[in-house]
Coordinates of C-alpha atoms and ligand atoms in Angstrom, one line a residue:
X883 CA 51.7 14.0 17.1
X884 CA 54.5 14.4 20.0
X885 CA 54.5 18.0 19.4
X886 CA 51.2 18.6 19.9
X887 CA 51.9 17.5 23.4
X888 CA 53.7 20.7 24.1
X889 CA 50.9 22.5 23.2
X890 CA 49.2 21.0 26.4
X891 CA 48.1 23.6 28.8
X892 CA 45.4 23.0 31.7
X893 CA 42.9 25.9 32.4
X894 CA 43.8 25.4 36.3
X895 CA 40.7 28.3 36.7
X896 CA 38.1 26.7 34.7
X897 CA 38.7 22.9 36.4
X898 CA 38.7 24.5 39.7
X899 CA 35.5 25.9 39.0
X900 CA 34.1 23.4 37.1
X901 CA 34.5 20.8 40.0
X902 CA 33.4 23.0 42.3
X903 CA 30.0 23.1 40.2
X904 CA 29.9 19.4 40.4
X905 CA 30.2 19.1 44.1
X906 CA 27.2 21.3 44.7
X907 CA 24.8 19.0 42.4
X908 CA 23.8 16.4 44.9
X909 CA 24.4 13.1 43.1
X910 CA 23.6 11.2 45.7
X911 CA 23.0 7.2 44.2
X912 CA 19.0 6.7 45.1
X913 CA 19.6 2.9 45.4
X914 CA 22.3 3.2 47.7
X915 CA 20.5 5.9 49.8
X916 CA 17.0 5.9 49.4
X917 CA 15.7 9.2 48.5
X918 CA 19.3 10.3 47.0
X919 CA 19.1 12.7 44.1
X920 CA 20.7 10.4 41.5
X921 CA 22.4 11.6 38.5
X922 CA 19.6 13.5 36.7
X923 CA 20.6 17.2 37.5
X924 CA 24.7 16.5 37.3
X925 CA 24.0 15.0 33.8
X926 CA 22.1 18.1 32.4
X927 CA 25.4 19.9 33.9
X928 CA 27.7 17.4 32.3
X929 CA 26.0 17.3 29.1
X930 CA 26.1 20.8 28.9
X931 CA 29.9 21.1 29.4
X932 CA 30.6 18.3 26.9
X933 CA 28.6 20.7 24.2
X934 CA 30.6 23.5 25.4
X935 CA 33.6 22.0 24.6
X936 CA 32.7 20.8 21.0
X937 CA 32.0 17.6 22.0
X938 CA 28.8 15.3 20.6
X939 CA 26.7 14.4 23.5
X940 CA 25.2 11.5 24.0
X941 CA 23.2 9.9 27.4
X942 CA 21.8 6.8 28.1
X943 CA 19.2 6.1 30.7
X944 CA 18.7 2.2 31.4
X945 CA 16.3 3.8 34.3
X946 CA 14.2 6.4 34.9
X947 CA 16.6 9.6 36.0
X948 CA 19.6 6.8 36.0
X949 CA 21.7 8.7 33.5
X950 CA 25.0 8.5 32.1
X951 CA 26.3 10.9 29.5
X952 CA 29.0 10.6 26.3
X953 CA 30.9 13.0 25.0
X954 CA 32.5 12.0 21.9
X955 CA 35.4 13.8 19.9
X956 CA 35.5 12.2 16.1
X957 CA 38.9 11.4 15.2
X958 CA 40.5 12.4 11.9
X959 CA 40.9 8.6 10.8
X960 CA 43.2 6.0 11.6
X961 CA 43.8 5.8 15.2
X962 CA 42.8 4.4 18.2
X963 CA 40.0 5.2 20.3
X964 CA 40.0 5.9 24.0
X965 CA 37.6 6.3 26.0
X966 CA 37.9 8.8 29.6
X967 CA 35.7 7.3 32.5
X968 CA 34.4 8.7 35.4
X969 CA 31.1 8.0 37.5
X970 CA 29.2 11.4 39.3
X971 CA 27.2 9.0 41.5
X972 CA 28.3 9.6 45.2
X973 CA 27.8 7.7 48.4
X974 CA 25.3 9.1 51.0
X975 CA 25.7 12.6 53.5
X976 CA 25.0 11.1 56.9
X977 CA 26.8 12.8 59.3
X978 CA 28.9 15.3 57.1
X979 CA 28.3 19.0 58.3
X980 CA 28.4 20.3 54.0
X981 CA 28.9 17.8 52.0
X982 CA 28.1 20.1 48.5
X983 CA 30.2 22.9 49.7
X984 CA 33.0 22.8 47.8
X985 CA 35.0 24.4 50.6
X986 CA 38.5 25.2 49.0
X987 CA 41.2 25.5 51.9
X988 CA 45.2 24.6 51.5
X989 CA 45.1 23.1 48.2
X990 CA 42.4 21.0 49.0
X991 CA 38.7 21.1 47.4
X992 CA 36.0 19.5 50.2
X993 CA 32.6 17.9 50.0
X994 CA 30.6 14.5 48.7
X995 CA 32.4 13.4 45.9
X996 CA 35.3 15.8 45.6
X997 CA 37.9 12.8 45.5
X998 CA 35.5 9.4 44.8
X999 CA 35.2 10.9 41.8
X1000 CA 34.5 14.1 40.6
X1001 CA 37.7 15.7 41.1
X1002 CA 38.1 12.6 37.9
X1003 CA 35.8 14.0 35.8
X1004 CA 36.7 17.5 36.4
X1005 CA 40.0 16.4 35.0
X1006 CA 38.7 15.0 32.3
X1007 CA 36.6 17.5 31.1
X1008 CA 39.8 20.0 32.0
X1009 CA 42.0 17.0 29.7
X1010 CA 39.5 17.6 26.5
X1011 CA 39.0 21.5 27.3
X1012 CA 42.9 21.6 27.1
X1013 CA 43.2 19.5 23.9
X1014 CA 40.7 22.0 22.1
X1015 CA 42.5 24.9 23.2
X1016 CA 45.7 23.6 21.6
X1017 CA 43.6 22.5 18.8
X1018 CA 45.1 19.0 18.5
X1019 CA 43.3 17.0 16.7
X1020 CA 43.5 13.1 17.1
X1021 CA 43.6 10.6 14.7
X1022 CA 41.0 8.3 17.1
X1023 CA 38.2 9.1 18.8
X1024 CA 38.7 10.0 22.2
X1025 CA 35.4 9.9 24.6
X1026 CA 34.4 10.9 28.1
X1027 CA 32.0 8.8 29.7
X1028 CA 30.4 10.6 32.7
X1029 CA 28.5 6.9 34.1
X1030 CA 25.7 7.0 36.9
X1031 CA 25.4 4.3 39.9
X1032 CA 29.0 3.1 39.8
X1033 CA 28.8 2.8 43.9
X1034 CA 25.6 0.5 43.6
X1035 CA 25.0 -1.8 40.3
X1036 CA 27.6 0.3 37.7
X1037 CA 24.4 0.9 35.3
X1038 CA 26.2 3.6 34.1
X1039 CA 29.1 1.8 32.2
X1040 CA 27.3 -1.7 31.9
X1041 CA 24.7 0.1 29.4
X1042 CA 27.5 2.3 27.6
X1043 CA 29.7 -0.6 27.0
X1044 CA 27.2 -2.4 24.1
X1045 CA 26.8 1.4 22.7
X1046 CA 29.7 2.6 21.9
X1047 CA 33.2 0.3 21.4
X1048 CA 36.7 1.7 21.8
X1049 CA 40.2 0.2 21.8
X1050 CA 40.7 1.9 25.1
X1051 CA 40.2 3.7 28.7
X1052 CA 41.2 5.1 31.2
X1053 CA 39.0 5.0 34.5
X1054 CA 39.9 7.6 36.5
X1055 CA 39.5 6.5 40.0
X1056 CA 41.7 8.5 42.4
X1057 CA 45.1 6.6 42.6
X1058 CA 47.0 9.3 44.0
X1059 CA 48.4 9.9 40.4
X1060 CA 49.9 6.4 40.5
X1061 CA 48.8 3.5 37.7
X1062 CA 46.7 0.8 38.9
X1063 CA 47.2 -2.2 37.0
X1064 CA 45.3 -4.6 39.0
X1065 CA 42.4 -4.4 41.5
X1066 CA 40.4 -7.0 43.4
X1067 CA 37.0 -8.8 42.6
X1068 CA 34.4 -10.3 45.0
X1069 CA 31.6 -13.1 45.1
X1070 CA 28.6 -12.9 47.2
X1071 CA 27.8 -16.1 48.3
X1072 CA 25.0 -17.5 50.3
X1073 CA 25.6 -21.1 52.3
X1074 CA 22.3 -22.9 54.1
X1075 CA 22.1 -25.4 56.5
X1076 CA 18.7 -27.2 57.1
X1077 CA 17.6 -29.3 60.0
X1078 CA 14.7 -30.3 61.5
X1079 CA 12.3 -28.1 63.6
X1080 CA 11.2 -30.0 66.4
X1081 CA 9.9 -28.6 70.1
X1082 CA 12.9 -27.6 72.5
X1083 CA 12.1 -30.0 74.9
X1084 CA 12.3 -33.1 72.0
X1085 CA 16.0 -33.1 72.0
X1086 CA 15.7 -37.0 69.8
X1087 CA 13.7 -35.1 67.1
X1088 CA 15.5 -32.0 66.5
X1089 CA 18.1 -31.4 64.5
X1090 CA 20.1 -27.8 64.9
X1091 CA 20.3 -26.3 61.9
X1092 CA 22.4 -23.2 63.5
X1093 CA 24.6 -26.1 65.2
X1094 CA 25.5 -27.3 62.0
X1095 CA 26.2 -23.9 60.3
X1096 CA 28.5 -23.5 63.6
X1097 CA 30.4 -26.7 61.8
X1098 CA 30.4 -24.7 58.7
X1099 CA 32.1 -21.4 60.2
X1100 CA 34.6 -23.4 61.9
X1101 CA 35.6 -25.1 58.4
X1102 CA 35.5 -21.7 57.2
X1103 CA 37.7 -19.7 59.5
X1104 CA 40.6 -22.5 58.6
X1105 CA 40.1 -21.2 55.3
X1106 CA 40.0 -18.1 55.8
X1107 CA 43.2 -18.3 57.7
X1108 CA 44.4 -20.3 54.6
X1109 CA 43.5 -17.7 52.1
X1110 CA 45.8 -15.0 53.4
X1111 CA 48.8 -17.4 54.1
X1112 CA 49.0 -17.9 49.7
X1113 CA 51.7 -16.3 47.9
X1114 CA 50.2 -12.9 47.3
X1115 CA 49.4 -11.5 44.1
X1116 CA 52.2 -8.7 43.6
X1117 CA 49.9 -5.8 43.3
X1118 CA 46.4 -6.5 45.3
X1119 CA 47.7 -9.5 48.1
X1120 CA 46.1 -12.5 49.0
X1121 CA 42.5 -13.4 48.5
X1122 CA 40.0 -13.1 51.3
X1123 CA 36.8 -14.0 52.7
X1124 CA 34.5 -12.7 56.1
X1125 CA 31.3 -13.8 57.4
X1126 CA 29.3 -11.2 56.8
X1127 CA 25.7 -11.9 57.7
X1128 CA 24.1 -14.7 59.8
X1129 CA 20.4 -15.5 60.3
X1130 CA 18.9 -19.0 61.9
X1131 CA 16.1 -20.4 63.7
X1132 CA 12.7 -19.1 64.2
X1133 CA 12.1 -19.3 68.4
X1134 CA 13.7 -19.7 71.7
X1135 CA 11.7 -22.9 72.5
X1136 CA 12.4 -24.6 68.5
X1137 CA 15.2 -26.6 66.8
X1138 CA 16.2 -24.3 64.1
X1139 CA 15.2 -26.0 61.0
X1140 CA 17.2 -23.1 58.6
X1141 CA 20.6 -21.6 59.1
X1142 CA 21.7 -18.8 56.7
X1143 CA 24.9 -17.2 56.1
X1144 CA 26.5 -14.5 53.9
X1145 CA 29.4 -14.6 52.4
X1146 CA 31.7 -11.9 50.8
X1147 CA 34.8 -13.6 49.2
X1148 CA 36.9 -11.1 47.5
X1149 CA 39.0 -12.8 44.6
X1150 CA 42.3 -12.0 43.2
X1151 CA 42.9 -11.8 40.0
X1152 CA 43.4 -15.2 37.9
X1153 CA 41.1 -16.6 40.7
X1154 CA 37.8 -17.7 39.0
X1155 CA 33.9 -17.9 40.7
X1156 CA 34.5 -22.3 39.9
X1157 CA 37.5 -22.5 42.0
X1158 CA 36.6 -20.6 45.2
X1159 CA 32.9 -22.1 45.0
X1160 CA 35.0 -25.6 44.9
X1161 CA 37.0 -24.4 48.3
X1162 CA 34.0 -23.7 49.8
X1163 CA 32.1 -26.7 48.3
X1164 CA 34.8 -29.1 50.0
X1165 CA 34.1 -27.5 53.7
X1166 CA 30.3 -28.8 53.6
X1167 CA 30.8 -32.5 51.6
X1168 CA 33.7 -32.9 54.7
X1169 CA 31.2 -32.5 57.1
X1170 CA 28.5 -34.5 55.2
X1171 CA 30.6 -37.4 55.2
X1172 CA 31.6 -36.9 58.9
X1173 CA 27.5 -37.0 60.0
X1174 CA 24.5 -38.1 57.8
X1175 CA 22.6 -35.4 59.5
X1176 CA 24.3 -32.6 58.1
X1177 CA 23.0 -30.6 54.9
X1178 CA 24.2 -27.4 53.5
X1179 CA 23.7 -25.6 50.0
X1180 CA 25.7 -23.3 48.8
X1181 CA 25.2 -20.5 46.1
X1182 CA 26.9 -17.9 44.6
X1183 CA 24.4 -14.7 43.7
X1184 CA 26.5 -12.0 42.6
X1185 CA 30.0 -11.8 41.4
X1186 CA 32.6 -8.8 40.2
X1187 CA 35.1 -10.1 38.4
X1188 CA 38.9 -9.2 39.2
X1189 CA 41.2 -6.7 37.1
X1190 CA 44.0 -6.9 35.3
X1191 CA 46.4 -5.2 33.0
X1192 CA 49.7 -6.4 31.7
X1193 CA 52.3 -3.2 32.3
X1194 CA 53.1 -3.8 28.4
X1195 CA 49.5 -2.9 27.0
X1196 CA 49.7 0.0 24.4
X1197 CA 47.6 2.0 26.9
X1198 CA 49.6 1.4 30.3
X1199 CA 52.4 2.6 28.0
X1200 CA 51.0 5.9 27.4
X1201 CA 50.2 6.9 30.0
X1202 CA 53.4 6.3 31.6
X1203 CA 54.9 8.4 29.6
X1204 CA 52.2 11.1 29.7
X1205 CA 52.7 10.6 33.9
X1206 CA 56.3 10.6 33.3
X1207 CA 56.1 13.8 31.7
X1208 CA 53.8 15.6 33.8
X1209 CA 55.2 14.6 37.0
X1210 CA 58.9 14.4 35.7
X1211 CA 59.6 11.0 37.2
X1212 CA 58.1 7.2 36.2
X1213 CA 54.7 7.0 37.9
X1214 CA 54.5 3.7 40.1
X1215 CA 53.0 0.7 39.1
X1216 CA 50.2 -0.4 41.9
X1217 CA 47.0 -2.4 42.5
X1218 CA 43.8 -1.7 44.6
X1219 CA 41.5 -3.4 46.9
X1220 CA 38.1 -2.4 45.7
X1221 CA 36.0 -3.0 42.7
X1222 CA 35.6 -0.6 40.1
X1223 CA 33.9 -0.2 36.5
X1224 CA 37.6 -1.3 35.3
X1225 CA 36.7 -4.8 35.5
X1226 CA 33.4 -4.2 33.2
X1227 CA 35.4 -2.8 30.5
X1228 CA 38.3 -5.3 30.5
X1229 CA 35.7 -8.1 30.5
X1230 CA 34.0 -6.2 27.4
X1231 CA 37.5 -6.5 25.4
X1232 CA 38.5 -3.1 26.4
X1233 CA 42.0 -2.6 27.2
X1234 CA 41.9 -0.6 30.5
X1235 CA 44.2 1.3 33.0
X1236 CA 43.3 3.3 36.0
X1237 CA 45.0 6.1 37.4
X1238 CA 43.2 9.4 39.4
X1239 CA 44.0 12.4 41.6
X1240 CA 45.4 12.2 45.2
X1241 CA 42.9 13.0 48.3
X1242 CA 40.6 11.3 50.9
X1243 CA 38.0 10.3 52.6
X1244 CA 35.6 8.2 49.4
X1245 CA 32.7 7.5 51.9
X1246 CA 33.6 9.0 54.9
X1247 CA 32.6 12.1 56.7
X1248 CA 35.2 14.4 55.8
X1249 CA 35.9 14.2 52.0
X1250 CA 38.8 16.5 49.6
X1251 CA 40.5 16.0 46.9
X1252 CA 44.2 18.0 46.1
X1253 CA 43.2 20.5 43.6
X1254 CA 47.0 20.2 42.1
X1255 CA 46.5 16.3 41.6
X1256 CA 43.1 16.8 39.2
X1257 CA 45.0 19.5 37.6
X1258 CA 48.1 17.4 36.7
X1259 CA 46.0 14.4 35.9
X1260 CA 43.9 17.0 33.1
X1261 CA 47.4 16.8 31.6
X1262 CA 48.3 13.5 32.0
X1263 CA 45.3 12.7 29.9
X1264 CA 45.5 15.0 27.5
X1265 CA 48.5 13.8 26.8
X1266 CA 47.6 9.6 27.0
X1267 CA 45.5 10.7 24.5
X1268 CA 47.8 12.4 22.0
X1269 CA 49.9 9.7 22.8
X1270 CA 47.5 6.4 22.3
X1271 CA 45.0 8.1 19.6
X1272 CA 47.6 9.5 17.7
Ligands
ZN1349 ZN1 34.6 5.7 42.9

């Protein structure tokens, strides 16, 4: 099939135009933002673009106007399937002066969700658009997955994954056309100290709940001081933790009997939920032993798992070369701080890279993505997939 690479040519109009369409579809996420628009109008859009192009279309909606769409391209037989991932939920508008403008200035298309990500998914559709054109046709199956709510609870590509396996994907995050082998995971944990509630002027009854947490964050900060000095991890650095939230006693005049704190622990990866629980653990039975009077619980209540690829995997492997191509020099190997849907689909068995387009501003006020970079990346996936599904 390497011939059928040459074939490759992006129709720069058509994914211009086609992102711009997708910027001016509020996708707000409605359980991020209450009263966002979700994903219900962008799918109809999507869904009608995947048909276009020849593609089977399939959605799921695991809630009511929460949906994600498929587009699936059968193979021929024999080769390996990939699938293209992209979510169309954005962050919220506060504060931008047009966020679905689609302003096109210098190179650069503007608005909510030009760069984090539907520049992505414009490049994707442009990918199988240019494919078609050239009329390759692959051995594997080669989806797109357009996913809702990736910026809240991923619904979108945890209720694909059980639907539909493949042997690969790309998630197309924007990496500034680099490869992102690795990115960080996070825990949410929740430690509480109790006490005993007793009248402010009863100092031999009380017990100071919101003392004893005070204990707590000082053990903590050590730690926390700790957890950066480790030998990094090559690509994403050194794990890391910060207090987020604090909430304790009930009046001026009472001995708080309940202390809570938040915690947002962000994991590296080989790092498991056991081990830094354990860390943590080991603060509070310190501080037990050191006074009878102190209790604390602790609790983790939600955790993303870290991401990794080896650089060796068949599907880092082709889309080097497909980036090698396009760009005409090796693409760099990096990792990234956030969470993505990556880390669903590695945990689901599926071997997974990321790489995107180049831009700025995912969830701030001003917001563009380089027109050039979706462009090139249409290619650089087109390509992967010649490449991978043979
Ligand atoms: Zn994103």
């Amino acid at each position: 099939m390497a011939g059928e690479a040459a074939k490759i040519a992006i129709d720069r109009d058509w994914v211009l135009a086609t992102l711009a369409r997708l910027i001016r579809i509020n996708s707000v996420n409605p359980t991020l933002v209450p009263g966002g628009a979700g994903e219900a109008e962008i799918a109809a859009f999507v869904a009608g673009a995947l048909a276009e192009l020849g593609m089977e279309v399939d959605t799921v909606e695991p809630e009511p106007g929460r949906i994600s769409v498929l587009g699936t391209t059968r193979g021929s037989g024999g080769g390996r399937s990939l699938m293209w991932n992209a979510h169309y939920d954005t962050v919220g508008v506060e504060g931008m002066a047009e966020p679905f403008s689609a302003d096109f200035r210098d190179g650069r298309m503007y608005g909510r969700g030009a760069y984090d990500m539907k520049g992505s998914l414009a490049a994707c559709l442009g990918g199988a658009k240019a494919l078609r054109d050239a009329g390759v046709r692959l051995r594997g199956d080669l989806l797109i997955a357009a996913v809702a709510d990736e910026e809240y609870g991923s619904l979108g590509t945890t209720s694909i994954i059980p639907r539909r396996s493949v042997d690969a994907a790309i998630v197309t995050e924007p990496t500034s056309l680099q490869v992102c082998l690795a990115h960080k995971g996070y825990l949410w944990i929740e430690v509480e100290t109790t006490g005993r509630a007793a009248h402010g002027s009863r100092f031999q009854e009380g017990i100071d709940a919101n003392m004893r947490m005070g204990r707590f964050l000082a053990g903590l900060d050590k730690l926390e001081c700790e957890l950066r000095s480790r030998p990094p991890h090559p690509l994403v650095g050194p794990p890391s933790l910060h207090a987020a939230m604090m909430n304790g006693g009930s009046g001026l005049s009472t001995y708080a009997a309940r202390s809570v704190l938040q915690i947002e622990r962000r994991s590296v990866p080989g790092e498991t939920e056991a081990r830094a629980m354990a860390e943590l653990q080991a603060i509070a039975d310190r501080l037990a032993a050191e006074d009878a009077t102190f209790h604390a619980t602790l609790r983790s209540f939600f955790v993303r798992e870290p991401f990794e690829v080896s650089p060796q995997a068949a599907i880092v492997q082709a889309v080097d070369r497909a980036a090698e191509a396009v760009l005409g020099r090796p693409p760099l190997h990096v990792g990234d701080t956030p969470w993505m849907d990556a880390a669903l689909l590695a945990a689901a068995g599926v071997e997974t890279v990321v790489i995107g387009p180049h831009g700025a501003g995912a969830h701030a006020v001003e917001e563009w993505v380089e027109v050039d970079s979706v462009v090139r990346l249409a290619e650089i996936l087109a390509r992967a997939a010649i490449d991978y599904c043979g």
